[in-house]
mmCIF file with all atom_site columns, C-alpha atoms in Angstrom:
data_model
loop_
_atom_site.group_PDB
_atom_site.id
_atom_site.type_symbol
_atom_site.label_atom_id
_atom_site.label_alt_id
_atom_site.label_comp_id
_atom_site.label_asym_id
_atom_site.label_entity_id
_atom_site.label_seq_id
_atom_site.pdbx_PDB_ins_code
_atom_site.Cartn_x
_atom_site.Cartn_y
_atom_site.Cartn_z
_atom_site.occupancy
_atom_site.B_iso_or_equiv
_atom_site.pdbx_formal_charge
_atom_site.auth_seq_id
_atom_site.auth_comp_id
_atom_site.auth_asym_id
_atom_site.auth_atom_id
_atom_site.pdbx_PDB_model_num
ATOM 1  C CA . UNK K 1 1  ? -39.485 -13.873 0.593   1.00 0.00 ? 27 UNK K CA 1
ATOM 2  C CA . UNK K 1 2  ? -38.896 -12.066 3.884   1.00 0.00 ? 28 UNK K CA 1
ATOM 3  C CA . UNK K 1 3  ? -36.211 -14.582 4.885   1.00 0.00 ? 29 UNK K CA 1
ATOM 4  C CA . UNK K 1 4  ? -34.487 -14.064 1.522   1.00 0.00 ? 30 UNK K CA 1
ATOM 5  C CA . UNK K 1 5  ? -34.376 -10.287 2.087   1.00 0.00 ? 31 UNK K CA 1
ATOM 6  C CA . UNK K 1 6  ? -32.865 -10.731 5.548   1.00 0.00 ? 32 UNK K CA 1
ATOM 7  C CA . UNK K 1 7  ? -30.230 -13.128 4.217   1.00 0.00 ? 33 UNK K CA 1
ATOM 8  C CA . UNK K 1 8  ? -29.452 -10.824 1.309   1.00 0.00 ? 34 UNK K CA 1
ATOM 9  C CA . UNK K 1 9  ? -29.006 -7.862  3.657   1.00 0.00 ? 35 UNK K CA 1
ATOM 10 C CA . UNK K 1 10 ? -26.687 -9.928  5.854   1.00 0.00 ? 36 UNK K CA 1
ATOM 11 C CA . UNK K 1 11 ? -24.641 -10.999 2.841   1.00 0.00 ? 37 UNK K CA 1
ATOM 12 C CA . UNK K 1 12 ? -24.371 -7.451  1.520   1.00 0.00 ? 38 UNK K CA 1
ATOM 13 C CA . UNK K 1 13 ? -23.337 -6.255  4.963   1.00 0.00 ? 39 UNK K CA 1
ATOM 14 C CA . UNK K 1 14 ? -20.506 -8.818  5.113   1.00 0.00 ? 40 UNK K CA 1
ATOM 15 C CA . UNK K 1 15 ? -19.315 -7.888  1.618   1.00 0.00 ? 41 UNK K CA 1
ATOM 16 C CA . UNK K 1 16 ? -19.363 -4.198  2.484   1.00 0.00 ? 42 UNK K CA 1
ATOM 17 C CA . UNK K 1 17 ? -17.355 -4.832  5.677   1.00 0.00 ? 43 UNK K CA 1
ATOM 18 C CA . UNK K 1 18 ? -14.700 -6.748  3.702   1.00 0.00 ? 44 UNK K CA 1
ATOM 19 C CA . UNK K 1 19 ? -14.483 -4.008  1.082   1.00 0.00 ? 45 UNK K CA 1
ATOM 20 C CA . UNK K 1 20 ? -14.080 -1.293  3.686   1.00 0.00 ? 46 UNK K CA 1
ATOM 21 C CA . UNK K 1 21 ? -11.452 -3.356  5.510   1.00 0.00 ? 47 UNK K CA 1
ATOM 22 C CA . UNK K 1 22 ? -9.475  -4.009  2.328   1.00 0.00 ? 48 UNK K CA 1
ATOM 23 C CA . UNK K 1 23 ? -9.415  -0.302  1.495   1.00 0.00 ? 49 UNK K CA 1
ATOM 24 C CA . UNK K 1 24 ? -7.839  0.513   4.860   1.00 0.00 ? 50 UNK K CA 1
ATOM 25 C CA . UNK K 1 25 ? -5.189  -2.211  4.789   1.00 0.00 ? 51 UNK K CA 1
ATOM 26 C CA . UNK K 1 26 ? -1.590  -1.342  3.992   1.00 0.00 ? 52 UNK K CA 1
ATOM 27 C CA . UNK K 1 27 ? -0.152  -2.661  0.736   1.00 0.00 ? 53 UNK K CA 1
ATOM 28 C CA . UNK K 1 28 ? 2.055   -5.745  1.007   1.00 0.00 ? 54 UNK K CA 1
ATOM 29 C CA . UNK K 1 29 ? 5.850   -5.541  0.827   1.00 0.00 ? 55 UNK K CA 1
ATOM 30 C CA . UNK K 1 30 ? 5.669   -7.304  -2.543  1.00 0.00 ? 56 UNK K CA 1
ATOM 31 C CA . UNK K 1 31 ? 3.283   -4.687  -3.935  1.00 0.00 ? 57 UNK K CA 1
ATOM 32 C CA . UNK K 1 32 ? 5.508   -1.875  -2.684  1.00 0.00 ? 58 UNK K CA 1
ATOM 33 C CA . UNK K 1 33 ? 8.581   -3.520  -4.217  1.00 0.00 ? 59 UNK K CA 1
ATOM 34 C CA . UNK K 1 34 ? 6.795   -3.805  -7.565  1.00 0.00 ? 60 UNK K CA 1
ATOM 35 C CA . UNK K 1 35 ? 5.868   -0.125  -7.489  1.00 0.00 ? 61 UNK K CA 1
ATOM 36 C CA . UNK K 1 36 ? 9.444   0.847   -6.647  1.00 0.00 ? 62 UNK K CA 1
ATOM 37 C CA . UNK K 1 37 ? 10.813  -1.322  -9.471  1.00 0.00 ? 63 UNK K CA 1
ATOM 38 C CA . UNK K 1 38 ? 8.335   0.300   -11.844 1.00 0.00 ? 64 UNK K CA 1
ATOM 39 C CA . UNK K 1 39 ? 9.673   3.697   -10.742 1.00 0.00 ? 65 UNK K CA 1
ATOM 40 C CA . UNK K 1 40 ? 13.242  2.575   -11.531 1.00 0.00 ? 66 UNK K CA 1
ATOM 41 C CA . UNK K 1 41 ? 14.478  1.535   -8.096  1.00 0.00 ? 67 UNK K CA 1
ATOM 42 C CA . UNK K 1 42 ? 15.840  -1.788  -6.897  1.00 0.00 ? 68 UNK K CA 1
ATOM 43 C CA . UNK K 1 43 ? 13.213  -2.253  -4.175  1.00 0.00 ? 69 UNK K CA 1
ATOM 44 C CA . UNK K 1 44 ? 10.935  -0.344  -1.790  1.00 0.00 ? 70 UNK K CA 1
ATOM 45 C CA . UNK K 1 45 ? 13.697  0.235   0.774   1.00 0.00 ? 71 UNK K CA 1
ATOM 46 C CA . UNK K 1 46 ? 16.022  1.867   -1.751  1.00 0.00 ? 72 UNK K CA 1
ATOM 47 C CA . UNK K 1 47 ? 13.127  4.017   -2.973  1.00 0.00 ? 73 UNK K CA 1
ATOM 48 C CA . UNK K 1 48 ? 12.348  5.186   0.563   1.00 0.00 ? 74 UNK K CA 1
ATOM 49 C CA . UNK K 1 49 ? 16.013  5.842   1.283   1.00 0.00 ? 75 UNK K CA 1
ATOM 50 C CA . UNK K 1 50 ? 16.343  7.977   -1.849  1.00 0.00 ? 76 UNK K CA 1
ATOM 51 C CA . UNK K 1 51 ? 13.078  9.758   -1.139  1.00 0.00 ? 77 UNK K CA 1
ATOM 52 C CA . UNK K 1 52 ? 14.042  10.737  2.410   1.00 0.00 ? 78 UNK K CA 1
ATOM 53 C CA . UNK K 1 53 ? 17.624  11.676  1.614   1.00 0.00 ? 79 UNK K CA 1
ATOM 54 C CA . UNK K 1 54 ? 18.089  15.430  1.719   1.00 0.00 ? 80 UNK K CA 1
ATOM 55 C CA . UNK K 1 55 ? 20.200  17.266  -0.877  1.00 0.00 ? 81 UNK K CA 1
ATOM 56 C CA . UNK K 1 56 ? 22.650  18.234  1.905   1.00 0.00 ? 82 UNK K CA 1
ATOM 57 C CA . UNK K 1 57 ? 23.301  14.543  2.606   1.00 0.00 ? 83 UNK K CA 1
ATOM 58 C CA . UNK K 1 58 ? 24.550  14.089  -0.967  1.00 0.00 ? 84 UNK K CA 1
ATOM 59 C CA . UNK K 1 59 ? 26.746  17.182  -0.809  1.00 0.00 ? 85 UNK K CA 1
ATOM 60 C CA . UNK K 1 60 ? 28.542  15.984  2.330   1.00 0.00 ? 86 UNK K CA 1
ATOM 61 C CA . UNK K 1 61 ? 29.484  12.699  0.592   1.00 0.00 ? 87 UNK K CA 1
ATOM 62 C CA . UNK K 1 62 ? 30.984  14.440  -2.425  1.00 0.00 ? 88 UNK K CA 1
ATOM 63 C CA . UNK K 1 63 ? 34.783  14.628  -2.351  1.00 0.00 ? 89 UNK K CA 1
ATOM 64 C CA . UNK K 1 64 ? 36.124  18.163  -2.241  1.00 0.00 ? 90 UNK K CA 1
ATOM 65 C CA . UNK K 1 65 ? 38.778  19.139  -4.777  1.00 0.00 ? 91 UNK K CA 1
#
């Protein structure tokens, strides 16, 4: 019974380490692309570009009459 408890603790420790590691990993490019598509963008890069574009950047590209 004692050996079983030691093995169980070791197993639980490994599982906990994997869970903690997976929480701290960055999402994959595919996952980010899916989120961006869900939000109405073509891909993650276009989402980031739009997000970081300032309103002044858009005004400078507008033709003046």
